[in-house]
Short mmCIF file of C-alpha atoms and ligand atoms in Angstrom, two decimals:
data_model
loop_
_atom_site.label_atom_id
_atom_site.label_comp_id
_atom_site.label_asym_id
_atom_site.label_seq_id
_atom_site.Cartn_x
_atom_site.Cartn_y
_atom_site.Cartn_z
CA MET A 12 120.62 -86.49 114.40
CA LYS A 13 119.92 -83.64 116.82
CA LYS A 14 119.98 -81.22 113.91
CA THR A 15 117.45 -83.26 111.92
CA ARG A 16 115.13 -83.45 114.93
CA SER A 17 115.12 -79.69 115.52
CA MET A 18 114.58 -79.17 111.80
CA LEU A 19 111.55 -81.48 111.93
CA VAL A 20 110.19 -79.62 114.98
CA GLY A 21 110.70 -76.34 113.08
CA ILE A 22 108.79 -77.64 110.07
CA ALA A 23 105.99 -78.90 112.35
CA ILE A 24 105.69 -75.46 113.98
CA VAL A 25 105.56 -73.71 110.60
CA LEU A 26 102.93 -76.18 109.40
CA CYS A 27 100.90 -75.62 112.57
CA LEU A 28 101.03 -71.85 112.15
CA ALA A 29 100.04 -72.10 108.49
CA LEU A 30 97.12 -74.33 109.40
CA THR A 31 95.94 -71.96 112.13
CA ALA A 32 96.17 -69.04 109.74
CA ALA A 33 94.17 -70.99 107.17
CA THR A 34 91.51 -71.81 109.76
CA TRP A 35 91.40 -68.15 110.80
CA SER A 36 90.99 -66.90 107.29
CA ALA A 37 88.26 -69.50 106.66
CA GLU A 38 86.36 -68.21 109.68
CA LYS A 39 83.08 -66.64 108.54
CA GLY A 40 81.90 -63.14 109.42
CA THR A 41 85.22 -61.35 108.94
CA PRO A 42 85.99 -58.54 106.49
CA GLU A 43 88.09 -61.06 104.50
CA ASN A 44 85.42 -63.72 104.57
CA PRO A 45 82.09 -61.99 105.22
CA TRP A 46 78.73 -63.70 105.69
CA VAL A 47 76.77 -63.45 102.46
CA ILE A 48 73.19 -62.17 102.61
CA GLY A 49 70.87 -62.56 99.63
CA MET A 50 68.31 -59.76 99.41
CA SER A 51 65.32 -60.52 97.20
CA GLN A 52 63.39 -57.32 96.44
CA CYS A 53 60.06 -57.75 94.64
CA ASN A 54 60.25 -54.50 92.72
CA LEU A 55 62.30 -51.34 92.50
CA GLY A 56 59.68 -49.40 90.54
CA GLU A 57 58.41 -47.44 93.57
CA PRO A 58 60.41 -44.88 95.60
CA TRP A 59 59.50 -46.76 98.79
CA ARG A 60 61.34 -49.92 97.69
CA VAL A 61 64.33 -47.95 96.45
CA GLN A 62 64.41 -46.45 99.95
CA MET A 63 64.22 -49.93 101.53
CA ASN A 64 67.29 -51.08 99.57
CA ALA A 65 69.10 -47.82 100.44
CA ASP A 66 68.30 -48.37 104.14
CA ILE A 67 69.63 -51.92 103.94
CA LYS A 68 72.75 -50.73 102.13
CA SER A 69 73.65 -47.98 104.56
CA ALA A 70 73.24 -50.33 107.56
CA ALA A 71 75.18 -53.10 105.78
CA ASP A 72 77.99 -50.73 104.74
CA ALA A 73 78.65 -50.13 108.44
CA ALA A 74 79.01 -53.89 109.11
CA PRO A 75 82.21 -55.32 107.56
CA SER A 76 81.25 -58.85 108.65
CA ILE A 77 78.53 -59.07 105.97
CA LYS A 78 78.13 -58.65 102.24
CA VAL A 79 74.70 -58.17 100.67
CA ILE A 80 73.81 -59.32 97.17
CA TYR A 81 70.66 -57.71 95.74
CA LYS A 82 68.18 -59.04 93.20
CA ASP A 83 65.18 -57.12 91.83
CA ALA A 84 62.27 -59.27 90.62
CA GLN A 85 60.72 -56.34 88.70
CA ASN A 86 57.25 -57.02 90.09
CA ASP A 87 57.20 -60.59 88.77
CA THR A 88 56.37 -63.35 91.27
CA LEU A 89 57.92 -66.15 89.20
CA ARG A 90 61.13 -64.20 88.74
CA GLN A 91 61.29 -63.59 92.49
CA ARG A 92 60.84 -67.30 93.12
CA ALA A 93 63.73 -68.03 90.72
CA HIS A 94 65.90 -65.43 92.48
CA ILE A 95 65.32 -67.07 95.87
CA GLU A 96 66.10 -70.46 94.33
CA GLU A 97 69.38 -69.04 92.97
CA PHE A 98 70.31 -67.69 96.40
CA ILE A 99 69.63 -71.10 97.98
CA GLY A 100 71.73 -72.81 95.30
CA GLN A 101 74.52 -70.33 95.91
CA GLY A 102 74.52 -71.26 99.60
CA VAL A 103 73.99 -67.77 101.04
CA ASP A 104 74.25 -67.51 104.83
CA LEU A 105 70.97 -65.62 105.24
CA LEU A 106 68.06 -64.41 103.13
CA ILE A 107 66.11 -61.17 103.32
CA VAL A 108 62.92 -61.32 101.26
CA SER A 109 60.38 -58.61 100.60
CA PRO A 110 57.87 -60.81 98.75
CA LYS A 111 55.56 -59.59 96.02
CA GLU A 112 52.72 -61.93 97.02
CA ALA A 113 52.05 -64.20 99.96
CA ALA A 114 50.84 -67.59 98.71
CA PRO A 115 53.01 -68.19 95.61
CA LEU A 116 56.25 -67.31 97.43
CA THR A 117 55.55 -69.30 100.59
CA PRO A 118 56.88 -72.72 99.42
CA ILE A 119 60.29 -71.45 98.28
CA ILE A 120 60.76 -69.40 101.45
CA ARG A 121 59.79 -72.47 103.47
CA ASN A 122 62.29 -74.50 101.45
CA ALA A 123 65.13 -72.13 102.41
CA TYR A 124 64.06 -72.06 106.05
CA THR A 125 63.77 -75.84 106.39
CA ASN A 126 67.18 -76.14 104.73
CA LYS A 127 68.64 -74.14 107.62
CA ILE A 128 69.03 -70.83 105.79
CA PRO A 129 67.69 -68.13 108.15
CA VAL A 130 65.03 -66.00 106.43
CA ILE A 131 63.94 -62.47 107.34
CA VAL A 132 60.61 -61.56 105.70
CA LEU A 133 60.14 -57.83 105.23
CA ASP A 134 56.95 -55.76 104.80
CA ARG A 135 54.55 -58.20 103.07
CA ARG A 136 53.77 -61.49 104.81
CA VAL A 137 53.86 -65.09 103.60
CA VAL A 138 51.49 -67.90 104.61
CA GLY A 139 52.29 -69.66 107.88
CA GLU A 140 55.39 -69.23 110.03
CA ASP A 141 58.20 -70.94 108.15
CA TYR A 142 60.68 -68.08 108.38
CA THR A 143 63.01 -66.81 111.08
CA CYS A 144 61.69 -63.28 111.64
CA PHE A 145 59.03 -61.01 110.16
CA ILE A 146 59.64 -57.24 110.23
CA GLY A 147 56.97 -54.74 109.25
CA ALA A 148 54.57 -52.08 110.44
CA ASP A 149 51.00 -52.86 111.49
CA ASN A 150 48.95 -52.25 108.34
CA LYS A 151 45.64 -52.90 110.04
CA LYS A 152 46.43 -50.25 112.60
CA ILE A 153 47.52 -47.82 109.87
CA GLY A 154 44.31 -48.47 107.88
CA GLU A 155 42.18 -47.97 110.98
CA ALA A 156 43.99 -44.76 111.90
CA ALA A 157 43.48 -43.54 108.33
CA GLY A 158 39.77 -44.35 108.63
CA ARG A 159 39.45 -42.42 111.89
CA TRP A 160 41.41 -39.48 110.51
CA ILE A 161 39.25 -39.41 107.37
CA ALA A 162 36.03 -39.63 109.42
CA GLY A 163 37.21 -36.65 111.47
CA LYS A 164 38.21 -34.65 108.41
CA LEU A 165 34.84 -35.25 106.71
CA ASN A 166 32.83 -34.74 109.90
CA GLY A 167 31.57 -38.30 109.68
CA LYS A 168 29.92 -37.95 106.26
CA GLY A 169 30.96 -38.05 102.62
CA ASN A 170 31.81 -39.95 99.44
CA VAL A 171 35.13 -41.76 99.39
CA VAL A 172 37.11 -43.51 96.64
CA GLU A 173 39.34 -46.31 97.93
CA LEU A 174 42.29 -47.23 95.71
CA LYS A 175 43.49 -50.54 97.08
CA GLY A 176 46.92 -52.14 96.99
CA LEU A 177 47.33 -55.55 95.38
CA MET A 178 44.78 -57.67 97.25
CA THR A 179 46.90 -60.84 97.15
CA THR A 180 49.28 -59.02 99.51
CA THR A 181 48.72 -58.64 103.23
CA PRO A 182 49.30 -54.84 103.37
CA GLY A 183 46.48 -54.43 100.79
CA GLN A 184 44.13 -56.66 102.79
CA ASP A 185 44.97 -55.03 106.13
CA ARG A 186 44.85 -51.42 104.90
CA ASN A 187 41.40 -52.21 103.52
CA SER A 188 39.92 -54.02 106.56
CA GLY A 189 41.53 -51.59 109.01
CA PHE A 190 40.06 -48.64 107.12
CA ARG A 191 36.57 -50.16 107.04
CA LYS A 192 36.81 -50.62 110.81
CA GLY A 193 37.97 -47.02 111.25
CA ILE A 194 34.91 -45.59 109.44
CA GLU A 195 32.42 -47.95 111.11
CA GLY A 196 29.38 -46.17 112.53
CA THR A 197 29.89 -43.07 110.35
CA GLU A 198 27.96 -41.96 107.28
CA ILE A 199 30.97 -42.25 105.05
CA LYS A 200 30.21 -44.13 101.84
CA VAL A 201 32.87 -45.89 99.77
CA ILE A 202 31.32 -45.12 96.39
CA PHE A 203 34.12 -46.62 94.29
CA GLU A 204 36.88 -49.10 95.07
CA ALA A 205 39.49 -50.68 92.82
CA ASP A 206 42.71 -52.71 93.05
CA MET A 207 45.47 -50.48 91.67
CA LYS A 208 48.12 -53.15 92.43
CA TRP A 209 50.28 -50.57 94.25
CA LEU A 210 51.00 -48.81 90.93
CA GLU A 211 50.52 -45.09 90.25
CA PRO A 212 49.52 -45.44 86.56
CA ASP A 213 46.83 -47.99 87.50
CA ALA A 214 45.56 -45.70 90.27
CA ARG A 215 45.32 -42.82 87.83
CA LYS A 216 43.28 -44.90 85.36
CA GLU A 217 40.93 -46.14 88.09
CA MET A 218 40.43 -42.56 89.30
CA GLU A 219 39.54 -41.48 85.76
CA SER A 220 36.72 -44.06 85.84
CA ALA A 221 35.61 -42.88 89.29
CA LEU A 222 35.56 -39.23 88.11
CA ALA A 223 33.56 -40.19 85.03
CA ARG A 224 30.97 -41.99 87.16
CA PHE A 225 30.59 -39.71 90.17
CA ASP A 226 30.03 -35.95 90.34
CA LYS A 227 30.63 -35.75 94.06
CA ILE A 228 33.83 -37.25 95.39
CA ASP A 229 34.97 -35.80 98.72
CA LEU A 230 38.09 -37.80 99.40
CA VAL A 231 40.43 -40.41 97.93
CA TYR A 232 42.04 -42.95 100.26
CA GLY A 233 45.03 -44.47 98.47
CA HIS A 234 46.69 -47.50 100.03
CA ASN A 235 50.02 -45.90 99.14
CA ASP A 236 51.25 -42.43 98.21
CA PRO A 237 51.78 -43.29 94.53
CA ALA A 238 48.05 -44.18 94.37
CA ALA A 239 46.97 -40.93 96.05
CA HIS A 240 49.26 -38.98 93.72
CA GLY A 241 47.97 -40.80 90.60
CA ALA A 242 44.41 -39.99 91.69
CA TYR A 243 45.36 -36.34 92.22
CA LEU A 244 46.79 -36.15 88.69
CA ALA A 245 43.58 -37.62 87.23
CA ALA A 246 41.46 -35.13 89.20
CA LYS A 247 43.71 -32.25 88.15
CA ALA A 248 43.38 -33.23 84.48
CA ALA A 249 39.60 -33.10 84.99
CA GLY A 250 39.82 -29.75 86.80
CA ARG A 251 38.41 -31.26 90.01
CA GLU A 252 41.43 -31.59 92.30
CA LYS A 253 40.49 -28.55 94.44
CA ASN A 254 37.23 -30.19 95.57
CA ILE A 255 38.81 -33.48 96.65
CA ILE A 256 41.02 -34.41 99.64
CA PHE A 257 43.81 -36.92 98.96
CA VAL A 258 45.21 -39.27 101.61
CA GLY A 259 47.98 -41.82 101.17
CA ILE A 260 50.35 -44.18 102.99
CA ASP A 261 54.18 -44.46 103.06
CA GLY A 262 55.14 -40.95 104.19
CA LEU A 263 58.62 -40.85 102.67
CA VAL A 264 60.38 -37.49 103.01
CA GLN A 265 60.93 -37.35 99.25
CA GLU A 266 57.40 -38.53 98.36
CA GLY A 267 54.41 -38.36 100.76
CA GLN A 268 55.87 -35.61 102.94
CA ALA A 269 56.86 -33.63 99.85
CA TYR A 270 53.30 -33.97 98.47
CA ILE A 271 51.96 -32.56 101.74
CA LYS A 272 54.28 -29.57 101.41
CA GLN A 273 53.05 -29.08 97.84
CA ASN A 274 49.44 -29.19 99.06
CA ILE A 275 48.70 -32.32 97.01
CA LEU A 276 48.04 -34.65 99.96
CA GLN A 277 46.31 -33.74 103.22
CA ALA A 278 47.69 -36.75 105.10
CA SER A 279 50.22 -39.50 104.62
CA PHE A 280 50.68 -42.37 107.07
CA GLU A 281 54.27 -43.48 107.55
CA TYR A 282 55.17 -47.00 106.50
CA PRO A 283 58.76 -47.57 107.62
CA THR A 284 60.82 -49.75 105.28
CA GLY A 285 62.43 -51.90 108.00
CA GLY A 286 65.70 -51.99 106.03
CA LYS A 287 67.91 -50.90 108.94
CA GLU A 288 66.17 -53.30 111.34
CA ALA A 289 66.59 -56.18 108.88
CA ILE A 290 70.37 -55.77 108.98
CA GLU A 291 70.39 -55.44 112.80
CA ILE A 292 68.41 -58.70 113.09
CA ALA A 293 70.51 -60.42 110.40
CA LEU A 294 73.69 -59.69 112.37
CA LYS A 295 72.17 -61.14 115.53
CA ILE A 296 71.03 -64.31 113.73
CA LEU A 297 74.44 -64.79 112.09
CA LYS A 298 76.16 -64.41 115.46
CA GLY A 299 73.92 -67.16 116.82
CA GLU A 300 71.73 -64.94 119.00
CA THR A 301 68.02 -65.63 119.31
CA VAL A 302 65.68 -63.04 117.77
CA PRO A 303 61.93 -62.41 118.11
CA LYS A 304 59.67 -64.07 115.55
CA GLU A 305 58.00 -60.74 114.82
CA ILE A 306 59.10 -57.11 114.97
CA THR A 307 56.40 -54.46 114.60
CA LEU A 308 57.59 -51.05 113.48
CA LYS A 309 55.91 -47.86 114.67
CA SER A 310 54.13 -45.43 112.36
CA ARG A 311 53.29 -41.72 112.30
CA VAL A 312 50.77 -39.59 110.47
CA PHE A 313 52.00 -36.52 108.60
CA THR A 314 49.65 -33.61 107.91
CA PRO A 315 50.23 -29.96 106.91
CA GLU A 316 49.73 -29.04 110.59
CA ASN A 317 52.28 -31.45 112.09
CA LEU A 318 54.87 -31.89 109.33
CA GLU A 319 57.29 -29.35 110.80
CA LYS A 320 57.15 -31.12 114.17
CA GLY A 321 57.97 -34.49 112.57
CA GLY A 322 54.42 -35.91 112.41
CA GLU A 323 52.39 -37.57 115.14
CA TRP A 324 52.83 -41.17 116.35
CA LEU A 325 49.82 -43.46 115.99
CA PRO A 326 48.36 -44.53 119.34
CA GLU A 327 48.67 -48.13 120.59
CA MET A 328 45.82 -50.39 119.48
CA PRO A 329 44.00 -53.22 121.26
CA ALA A 330 45.39 -56.72 120.63
CA SER A 331 42.10 -57.82 119.00
CA SER A 332 43.11 -56.24 115.68
CA ALA A 333 45.20 -59.12 114.39
CA PRO A 334 46.90 -58.69 111.00
CA ALA A 335 45.73 -60.68 107.99
CA GLN A 336 46.88 -64.28 107.55
CA PRO A 337 46.59 -65.02 103.85
CA ALA A 338 44.58 -68.09 102.88
CA LYS A 339 46.67 -71.27 102.62
CA LYS A 340 46.56 -71.42 98.83
CA GLU A 341 49.83 -72.41 97.24
CA GLN A 342 50.94 -72.76 93.66
C1 LIG B 429 55.90 -50.43 97.20
C2 LIG B 429 54.71 -50.52 98.05
C3 LIG B 429 54.60 -49.37 99.02
C4 LIG B 429 53.68 -49.97 99.99
C5 LIG B 429 54.24 -51.36 100.11
C6 LIG B 429 53.28 -52.37 100.58
O1 LIG B 429 55.97 -51.54 96.32
O2 LIG B 429 53.58 -50.54 97.21
O3 LIG B 429 54.15 -48.20 98.43
O4 LIG B 429 53.57 -49.30 101.15
O5 LIG B 429 54.70 -51.68 98.84
O6 LIG B 429 53.82 -53.64 100.58
#
């Protein structure tokens, strides 16, 4: 009888231990059972977005408690919506989204957020505030700084071509309105403007039209470095690149900064990817810590004069320059 009782106690202990082990291994956020993060990238066609994913990957590789699954929407809003839907269906623990456009992607991001999946929105904004945290640089401030820099470079007077980013995205809207504010009160004329949708081939085509229409172009302001580079190539093909100054935004070492070294661009404004910060914030959210609703990344300007020194930080701006809130139009 005594023997049977101690045998039963033994079995109970073994069962208890097995159960505890099972609970331990089911615990989330361990190398054996990491939290799963779905990363929805709108496009990997530009070096800047490839860099964003690389920044996310190197930060995530150092955190064994998470695993990141990547999807590339190839610049297609509907595909990106489907990707986010798939992540929700899969039951990911957190979403990082760098949306192609604001309005059409707002409802699906809101859907994830209201279904208790934390969402970090990176770089381009959505409509409203139904997400956990937005991370990005201040595009209005960058546009305004570009405007001031350009006004200084042209001594307050000249003909400018503005190659705009996709205008259904907030960086496009803010880089445009910020720039117009920066050149206010000068005699700078924007003689040609076009939406190049963030794409170098489109920028090149638009610049060909500008060159065909105008004999005197002093400067091209591209909303990103691919645009400024596309414009440069068009001007070079027309034999006019030496008479035009090219300015862009992004300032990647391997792109904008390299173009400055090659004397193609005269300025590039840094647009940090936020990839590293997205993983830092994701870890905090997953551990149950509270995070700010908005994180604004700092930006520098790179020019031939300051490149060696690591560029120059943009000054702080007054709070009046609020970033764009896209119109509440949903599909
Ligand atoms: C890449 C890109 C960058 C730009 C950013 C704006 O797709 O066009 O060049 O800075 O997106 O969202």
